[in-house]
Coordinates of C-alpha atoms in Angstrom, one line a residue:
M1 CA 0.2 0.0 0.0
K2 CA 1.3 3.4 -1.2
I3 CA 0.7 6.5 1.5
S4 CA 0.7 9.9 1.3
V5 CA 1.5 12.3 4.2
I6 CA 1.0 15.9 3.3
G7 CA 2.6 18.3 5.7
S8 CA 6.2 17.0 7.5
G9 CA 5.5 18.8 10.7
Y10 CA 5.8 17.1 14.2
V11 CA 2.7 15.4 13.2
G12 CA 3.1 14.6 9.6
L13 CA 6.7 13.0 10.3
V14 CA 5.8 11.1 13.0
T15 CA 2.9 9.6 11.2
G16 CA 5.0 9.1 7.9
A17 CA 7.8 7.4 9.9
C18 CA 5.5 5.1 11.7
L19 CA 3.4 3.9 9.1
S20 CA 6.9 3.4 7.2
E21 CA 7.7 1.0 9.8
F22 CA 5.0 -1.7 9.4
G23 CA 6.2 -1.7 5.7
Y24 CA 3.8 0.5 3.9
K25 CA 5.5 2.5 1.4
V26 CA 5.4 6.1 2.5
V27 CA 5.7 9.5 0.9
C28 CA 6.2 12.7 3.1
I29 CA 5.5 16.0 1.1
D30 CA 5.7 19.6 2.2
K31 CA 6.1 22.7 0.1
N32 CA 9.1 23.5 2.5
K33 CA 12.0 22.6 0.3
K34 CA 14.5 23.6 2.7
K35 CA 13.0 20.9 5.2
I36 CA 12.3 18.4 2.6
E37 CA 16.2 18.8 1.9
L38 CA 17.1 18.3 5.5
L39 CA 14.8 15.2 5.8
K40 CA 16.4 13.6 2.6
K41 CA 19.4 14.1 4.4
N42 CA 18.3 12.3 7.5
I43 CA 18.5 15.9 9.4
I44 CA 15.1 15.9 12.0
P45 CA 14.5 19.5 12.5
I46 CA 12.1 18.5 15.7
Y47 CA 13.5 17.1 19.3
E48 CA 11.4 13.7 19.4
P49 CA 13.0 10.6 21.2
G50 CA 13.5 7.6 19.0
L51 CA 12.4 9.6 15.4
S52 CA 15.5 9.9 14.0
D53 CA 16.5 6.3 14.0
L54 CA 13.4 5.4 12.6
V55 CA 13.8 7.4 9.8
K56 CA 17.0 6.6 8.9
K57 CA 15.8 3.0 9.0
N58 CA 13.2 3.4 6.9
T59 CA 14.8 6.0 4.4
K60 CA 17.5 3.7 3.8
A61 CA 14.6 0.4 3.4
K62 CA 13.2 2.4 0.7
Y63 CA 9.9 2.5 2.6
L64 CA 9.9 6.3 3.5
S65 CA 10.9 9.2 0.9
F66 CA 10.7 12.7 1.3
S67 CA 9.5 15.2 -1.9
D68 CA 8.2 19.2 -2.2
N69 CA 6.1 18.5 -5.4
L70 CA 2.5 16.8 -5.0
K71 CA 2.7 14.9 -8.1
H72 CA 4.6 12.1 -5.9
I73 CA 1.1 11.2 -4.5
K74 CA 0.2 9.4 -7.7
G75 CA -0.7 5.9 -7.1
S76 CA -1.6 6.8 -3.2
K77 CA -4.5 4.5 -1.7
I78 CA -4.5 7.1 1.4
I79 CA -3.6 10.4 1.6
F80 CA -3.2 12.3 5.2
I81 CA -3.4 16.0 5.8
A82 CA -1.1 16.7 8.2
V83 CA -0.7 20.5 8.4
G84 CA -1.0 22.9 10.8
T85 CA -4.3 24.3 12.3
P86 CA -3.3 27.3 14.4
S87 CA -5.7 29.7 16.4
A88 CA -6.8 32.0 13.8
R89 CA -5.4 35.6 14.1
R90 CA -8.5 37.3 14.6
G91 CA -8.4 36.3 18.4
D92 CA -11.8 34.5 18.8
G93 CA -10.2 30.9 19.1
E94 CA -11.5 29.5 16.3
A95 CA -9.0 27.4 14.7
D96 CA -7.5 28.7 11.2
L97 CA -8.5 26.2 8.6
K98 CA -6.3 28.0 5.4
Y99 CA -3.7 25.2 4.9
V100 CA -6.3 22.6 5.3
F101 CA -8.4 23.8 2.4
E102 CA -5.3 25.0 0.6
V103 CA -4.1 21.2 0.4
C104 CA -7.1 20.3 -0.8
K105 CA -7.8 22.9 -3.8
E106 CA -4.0 21.6 -4.7
L107 CA -5.4 17.9 -4.5
A108 CA -8.1 18.8 -6.5
K109 CA -5.4 20.1 -9.4
V110 CA -3.2 17.3 -8.9
L111 CA -5.9 14.1 -8.8
N112 CA -7.7 12.3 -11.5
K113 CA -10.6 10.2 -12.1
K114 CA -8.3 6.8 -12.4
D115 CA -7.5 8.1 -8.5
K116 CA -9.5 7.0 -6.0
P117 CA -7.8 7.4 -2.7
I118 CA -9.1 8.3 0.9
I119 CA -8.7 11.6 1.8
V120 CA -7.6 11.4 5.4
T121 CA -7.3 14.6 8.0
K122 CA -5.0 14.0 10.7
S123 CA -5.0 17.9 11.5
T124 CA -7.0 18.5 14.3
V125 CA -9.8 19.8 12.8
P126 CA -13.2 21.5 14.1
I127 CA -16.4 19.3 14.0
G128 CA -17.6 20.1 10.3
T129 CA -14.5 19.8 8.5
G130 CA -15.0 16.9 6.9
K131 CA -18.3 18.0 5.2
K132 CA -16.2 21.3 3.9
I133 CA -13.5 19.4 2.5
I134 CA -16.4 17.0 0.7
N135 CA -17.7 20.4 -0.5
L136 CA -14.3 21.6 -1.7
F137 CA -13.9 18.5 -4.0
K138 CA -16.9 18.6 -5.7
K139 CA -16.3 22.6 -6.8
F140 CA -12.8 22.4 -7.3
C141 CA -12.7 18.3 -8.8
P142 CA -16.3 17.2 -9.9
S143 CA -14.3 14.3 -11.9
L144 CA -13.4 12.5 -8.3
Q145 CA -17.2 12.3 -7.4
Y146 CA -17.4 8.6 -6.8
E147 CA -20.7 6.4 -7.0
I148 CA -21.1 6.6 -3.1
D149 CA -19.6 9.8 -2.3
Y150 CA -16.3 11.4 -2.1
N151 CA -13.8 9.1 0.6
V152 CA -13.0 11.7 2.8
A153 CA -12.3 10.4 6.6
S154 CA -10.9 11.8 9.5
N155 CA -8.4 10.3 11.6
P156 CA -7.3 12.3 14.5
E157 CA -3.8 12.1 15.7
F158 CA -3.6 11.2 19.6
L159 CA 0.3 12.0 20.2
R160 CA 2.1 13.2 22.9
E161 CA 5.1 14.6 22.6
G162 CA 8.4 13.1 24.0
S163 CA 6.7 9.4 23.1
A164 CA 5.0 10.4 20.1
I165 CA 6.5 6.8 18.6
E166 CA 5.4 4.4 21.4
D167 CA 2.1 6.4 21.2
F168 CA 1.4 5.7 17.3
L169 CA 2.8 2.2 17.2
R170 CA 1.3 1.5 20.8
P171 CA -1.8 3.5 20.9
D172 CA -4.8 3.5 23.5
R173 CA -6.9 3.7 20.8
V174 CA -7.2 4.7 17.0
I175 CA -10.1 6.7 15.7
C176 CA -11.5 6.7 12.3
G177 CA -14.4 8.7 11.1
V178 CA -15.9 7.5 8.0
N179 CA -18.4 8.2 5.5
N180 CA -18.6 5.0 3.6
Q181 CA -17.8 1.5 3.5
V182 CA -14.8 2.1 1.2
S183 CA -13.2 4.5 3.9
L184 CA -14.1 2.2 6.4
S185 CA -12.4 -1.2 4.7
C186 CA -9.3 1.2 3.7
L187 CA -8.4 2.0 7.3
K188 CA -9.0 -1.3 8.8
E189 CA -6.5 -2.6 6.5
L190 CA -4.3 0.0 7.2
Y191 CA -4.2 -0.4 10.9
R192 CA -4.1 -4.3 10.8
P193 CA -0.8 -4.7 12.2
L194 CA -2.1 -2.9 15.4
N195 CA -4.1 -6.2 16.0
L196 CA -1.2 -8.1 17.1
R197 CA -1.0 -5.2 20.0
E198 CA -4.9 -5.7 20.5
A199 CA -5.0 -2.0 20.1
P200 CA -9.1 -0.6 20.1
V201 CA -10.0 1.0 16.5
L202 CA -13.2 2.8 17.0
F203 CA -14.9 3.6 13.8
T204 CA -17.7 6.3 14.0
D205 CA -19.1 9.2 11.8
I206 CA -17.0 11.7 10.5
E207 CA -18.1 14.5 12.8
S208 CA -17.8 12.4 16.2
A209 CA -14.1 11.6 15.5
E210 CA -13.1 15.4 15.1
L211 CA -14.9 16.1 18.4
I212 CA -13.5 13.1 19.9
K213 CA -10.2 14.8 19.6
Y214 CA -11.1 18.2 20.9
A215 CA -13.1 16.5 23.6
S216 CA -10.4 14.2 25.1
N217 CA -7.8 17.2 25.2
A218 CA -10.4 19.7 26.7
F219 CA -11.3 16.9 29.6
L220 CA -6.9 16.5 29.8
A221 CA -6.5 20.1 30.0
L222 CA -9.8 20.2 33.0
K223 CA -7.9 17.3 34.9
I224 CA -4.7 19.4 35.1
S225 CA -6.6 22.5 36.2
F226 CA -8.7 20.6 38.6
I227 CA -5.2 19.0 40.4
N228 CA -4.0 23.0 40.3
E229 CA -6.8 24.4 41.9
M230 CA -6.5 21.6 44.6
A231 CA -2.9 22.4 44.8
D232 CA -4.2 26.1 45.8
L233 CA -6.5 24.9 48.3
C234 CA -3.6 22.8 50.1
E235 CA -1.2 25.4 50.2
K236 CA -3.9 27.6 52.7
V237 CA -5.4 25.0 54.7
G238 CA -2.7 22.1 54.4
G239 CA -2.7 19.0 53.3
N240 CA -0.6 17.7 50.8
V241 CA -1.7 17.8 47.0
Q242 CA 0.4 15.0 45.7
M243 CA -1.0 12.6 48.4
V244 CA -4.3 13.8 47.1
A245 CA -3.8 13.1 43.4
K246 CA -2.6 9.8 44.6
G247 CA -5.6 9.1 46.6
M248 CA -7.9 10.1 43.8
G249 CA -6.3 8.4 41.3
L250 CA -6.6 4.7 43.0
D251 CA -10.0 5.2 41.7
N252 CA -10.3 3.9 38.7
R253 CA -13.0 6.0 37.7
I254 CA -10.9 8.9 37.9
G255 CA -7.3 7.2 37.1
S256 CA -4.2 9.0 37.9
K257 CA -2.7 10.4 34.5
F258 CA -2.7 14.1 34.5
L259 CA -3.2 14.5 37.9
H260 CA 0.2 16.6 38.5
P261 CA 0.1 20.2 40.0
G262 CA 2.5 22.3 38.4
P263 CA 2.7 26.0 36.3
G264 CA -0.1 25.3 34.2
F265 CA -0.5 23.7 30.8
G266 CA 0.8 24.7 27.6
G267 CA 2.1 22.9 23.9
S268 CA 0.4 23.0 20.9
C269 CA -2.5 21.0 22.0
F270 CA -4.2 21.6 25.3
P271 CA -4.1 25.8 24.5
K272 CA -5.3 25.8 21.2
D273 CA -7.4 22.8 21.1
T274 CA -9.5 24.4 24.2
R275 CA -10.0 27.6 23.0
A276 CA -10.9 26.2 19.4
L277 CA -14.0 23.5 21.3
Y278 CA -14.9 26.9 23.1
A279 CA -15.0 29.0 20.1
S280 CA -17.3 26.4 18.3
F281 CA -19.8 26.2 21.7
K282 CA -20.3 30.1 20.9
K283 CA -20.6 29.9 17.0
N284 CA -23.7 27.6 17.9
N285 CA -24.8 29.2 20.7
V286 CA -24.2 26.5 22.8
E287 CA -23.3 27.5 26.6
S288 CA -20.0 26.4 27.9
T289 CA -19.1 27.9 31.2
L290 CA -17.0 24.8 32.0
I291 CA -14.4 25.0 29.3
K292 CA -14.2 28.9 29.4
S293 CA -13.5 28.9 33.0
V294 CA -10.4 25.9 32.2
I295 CA -9.0 28.6 29.4
E296 CA -9.2 31.1 32.0
F297 CA -7.8 29.5 35.2
N298 CA -4.8 28.4 32.6
E299 CA -3.9 31.9 31.8
R300 CA -4.4 32.7 35.9
R301 CA -2.2 30.2 36.7
K302 CA 1.1 31.5 35.0
L303 CA 0.7 34.8 36.6
N304 CA 0.0 33.3 39.9
M305 CA 3.3 31.2 39.3
V306 CA 5.3 34.6 39.1
K307 CA 3.6 36.3 42.1
K308 CA 4.8 32.8 43.9
I309 CA 8.4 33.6 42.6
I310 CA 8.8 37.3 43.7
N311 CA 6.8 36.4 47.1
I312 CA 9.6 34.0 47.9
L313 CA 12.4 36.0 46.4
G314 CA 11.7 39.0 48.4
K315 CA 12.1 42.8 47.8
P316 CA 14.4 44.4 46.1
Y317 CA 13.9 42.9 43.0
K318 CA 16.1 44.3 41.2
N319 CA 19.5 42.9 40.1
K320 CA 18.3 39.8 41.7
K321 CA 19.3 36.3 40.1
I322 CA 16.9 33.6 39.6
T323 CA 18.0 30.5 38.0
I324 CA 15.2 29.0 35.4
L325 CA 15.7 25.0 34.8
G326 CA 13.6 24.0 31.9
V327 CA 11.7 26.1 29.7
T328 CA 10.0 24.1 27.3
F329 CA 6.1 23.2 28.4
K330 CA 7.1 19.2 29.7
P331 CA 10.4 17.3 28.9
N332 CA 11.8 15.1 25.9
T333 CA 10.8 17.6 23.8
D334 CA 11.9 21.5 22.5
D335 CA 8.6 22.6 21.7
L336 CA 8.1 26.4 23.7
R337 CA 4.7 26.8 22.3
E338 CA 2.3 28.6 25.1
S339 CA 5.0 27.1 27.5
P340 CA 4.5 28.8 31.1
S341 CA 7.7 30.2 30.9
L342 CA 7.3 32.5 28.0
V343 CA 4.8 34.4 30.4
I344 CA 6.6 33.4 33.8
I345 CA 10.4 35.1 32.5
P346 CA 9.5 38.1 30.7
K347 CA 7.5 39.2 33.8
L348 CA 10.6 38.6 36.2
K349 CA 12.8 40.5 33.9
K350 CA 10.3 43.3 33.7
L351 CA 10.8 43.4 37.7
G352 CA 15.0 44.0 37.1
I353 CA 15.8 40.6 37.9
K354 CA 18.5 38.8 36.1
I355 CA 17.5 35.5 34.4
Y356 CA 20.2 32.4 34.1
A357 CA 18.4 29.2 32.2
H358 CA 19.2 25.6 31.3
D359 CA 17.3 23.2 29.3
P360 CA 18.9 19.8 28.1
S361 CA 16.9 20.7 24.6
Y362 CA 18.6 24.0 24.1
N363 CA 19.3 25.2 20.8
T364 CA 19.9 28.8 18.9
T365 CA 16.2 29.1 18.6
F366 CA 15.8 29.8 21.9
S367 CA 18.0 32.9 22.0
S368 CA 16.3 34.5 19.4
I369 CA 12.8 33.9 21.0
K370 CA 11.8 37.5 22.0
E371 CA 10.1 36.6 25.4
F372 CA 13.6 35.1 26.6
K373 CA 15.6 38.7 25.1
G374 CA 18.2 39.3 28.0
V375 CA 18.2 35.5 29.4
M376 CA 21.7 34.1 29.6
W377 CA 21.6 30.1 28.5
K378 CA 24.2 28.0 30.5
K379 CA 25.2 24.9 29.2
N380 CA 24.9 22.8 32.6
T381 CA 23.2 23.2 35.4
F382 CA 26.1 23.8 37.4
D383 CA 27.2 27.1 35.4
A384 CA 23.1 28.0 35.5
V385 CA 23.2 28.3 39.2
K386 CA 26.2 29.7 40.2
G387 CA 25.6 33.1 42.2
S388 CA 22.0 32.3 42.1
D389 CA 19.8 33.7 44.6
M390 CA 17.1 31.2 43.7
I391 CA 16.4 28.0 41.7
V392 CA 12.8 27.5 39.9
I393 CA 12.1 24.1 38.6
H394 CA 9.9 24.4 35.6
T395 CA 10.5 21.5 33.4
E396 CA 10.9 18.1 35.1
W397 CA 13.5 16.6 32.7
N398 CA 15.0 13.9 34.5
E399 CA 18.4 15.5 34.1
Y400 CA 17.3 17.7 37.0
R401 CA 15.9 14.9 39.2
G402 CA 19.6 13.7 39.5
M403 CA 21.4 16.8 40.3
D404 CA 24.1 16.7 42.4
L405 CA 22.2 18.6 45.3
S406 CA 25.2 19.0 47.0
K407 CA 27.7 20.9 45.2
I408 CA 24.6 23.0 43.7
K409 CA 24.1 23.9 47.4
K410 CA 27.7 25.3 47.4
L411 CA 27.4 27.3 44.3
L412 CA 24.3 29.2 45.5
K413 CA 24.1 33.0 46.4
S414 CA 21.2 31.8 48.8
P415 CA 19.9 28.0 49.1
V416 CA 16.3 28.5 48.1
I417 CA 14.4 26.3 45.5
L418 CA 11.0 26.8 44.4
D419 CA 9.9 23.4 42.8
L420 CA 7.2 24.0 40.1
R421 CA 6.8 19.9 39.3
N422 CA 7.4 18.4 42.9
I423 CA 10.3 16.1 41.7
F424 CA 12.0 16.4 45.0
N425 CA 11.0 15.5 48.6
K426 CA 10.7 18.0 51.1
N427 CA 11.7 16.7 53.9
E428 CA 15.0 15.8 52.3
L429 CA 16.0 19.0 50.9
N430 CA 15.0 20.8 54.3
E431 CA 17.4 18.6 56.2
M432 CA 20.0 19.1 53.5
G433 CA 19.7 22.9 54.5
Y434 CA 17.7 24.1 51.7
L435 CA 14.5 26.5 51.8
Y436 CA 12.6 24.2 49.7
Y437 CA 9.2 25.0 48.5
N438 CA 7.0 23.3 46.2
I439 CA 3.4 23.5 44.9
G440 CA 0.2 22.2 46.9
S441 CA 1.7 22.0 50.3
K442 CA 1.7 24.7 53.5
K443 CA 5.0 25.9 54.0

């Protein structure tokens, strides 16, 4: 089976590499010629554990190839659309579908009557997008109208950055929204290799599949916000939010995942998708106070972390030095999109505080980000903490869990740690002579 994946960003590249691992012939297509040239040289433009090896292996085996020309979709049984759907610039939270629709229009120009591929959206798109895509093909490529209907389907991705390969090859579930038997049979064949791993493949209508993606991300964002709110209460009245989360998580109706307090959720999915879902509610005149509250609480959360930091640091703020350990929104990725650090660091700098930072995924693009202007980047944690008045652990990289805390303490001007991810044991650090603060316990 030949498969084309249009869009070679995070989702498209992972999808293409993993499908080639199943033995399919996959071509990843992107109009960014520079990106394609890099991929042809096995230079991976994103940080994702295991992805580089997978790409190199399957490129060498001739299962995976790259192109900047749509003509290479010829002979594809399935064409995945995996382009970006950012929030629209007008600020209402709606997903901007211009890239999806541009791809559809370009496809309509190159497909002919002999081609009968399944057009599948991997991109996260609002409910009703599938119908719009069908209408686009009817308008721009009437020769593609089959006896039944256009073969358009929805197959949303559920990839977590940092574990995307595992998530694709060993998924909790696969969701396929289809509008006819042809699409159903084709996608069933595509995911047959997952049968050995007993991964459930759920077939629904297209609209349900589109909504499942948004509903899932919104619910996980809700869990994060809920435990963060419980952490705030624990800090006022006592109790330990980690014990609260553990006790809640033992109930199999709730589960322990995503019950980890922190500085707020970020990344390419949760903030964007909750806003887009709320926009869908508003657009269709359906009230949603719950989703709105999650969005607003998460924005306040980031600002409250700034207050927490400066309250511990104490006045005067000017020329004091804070070390931020980790700036990405989560570990095992170099993704900074909507990371709390993009809010926290500028607010601290505005107060005249000097910011030193370290992140294991650091690359030179970090220094060019306007929110990080003036940040002093260090190659290791020891250089980053030297002479610092305070350490703020922003991202829970494993590298920080194993730090030599005795050596770190000697390098600090003041032995103060604010752990926004609760990676250390409070009693142990207090015994070492640290002034240790975390999330969700009363000082």
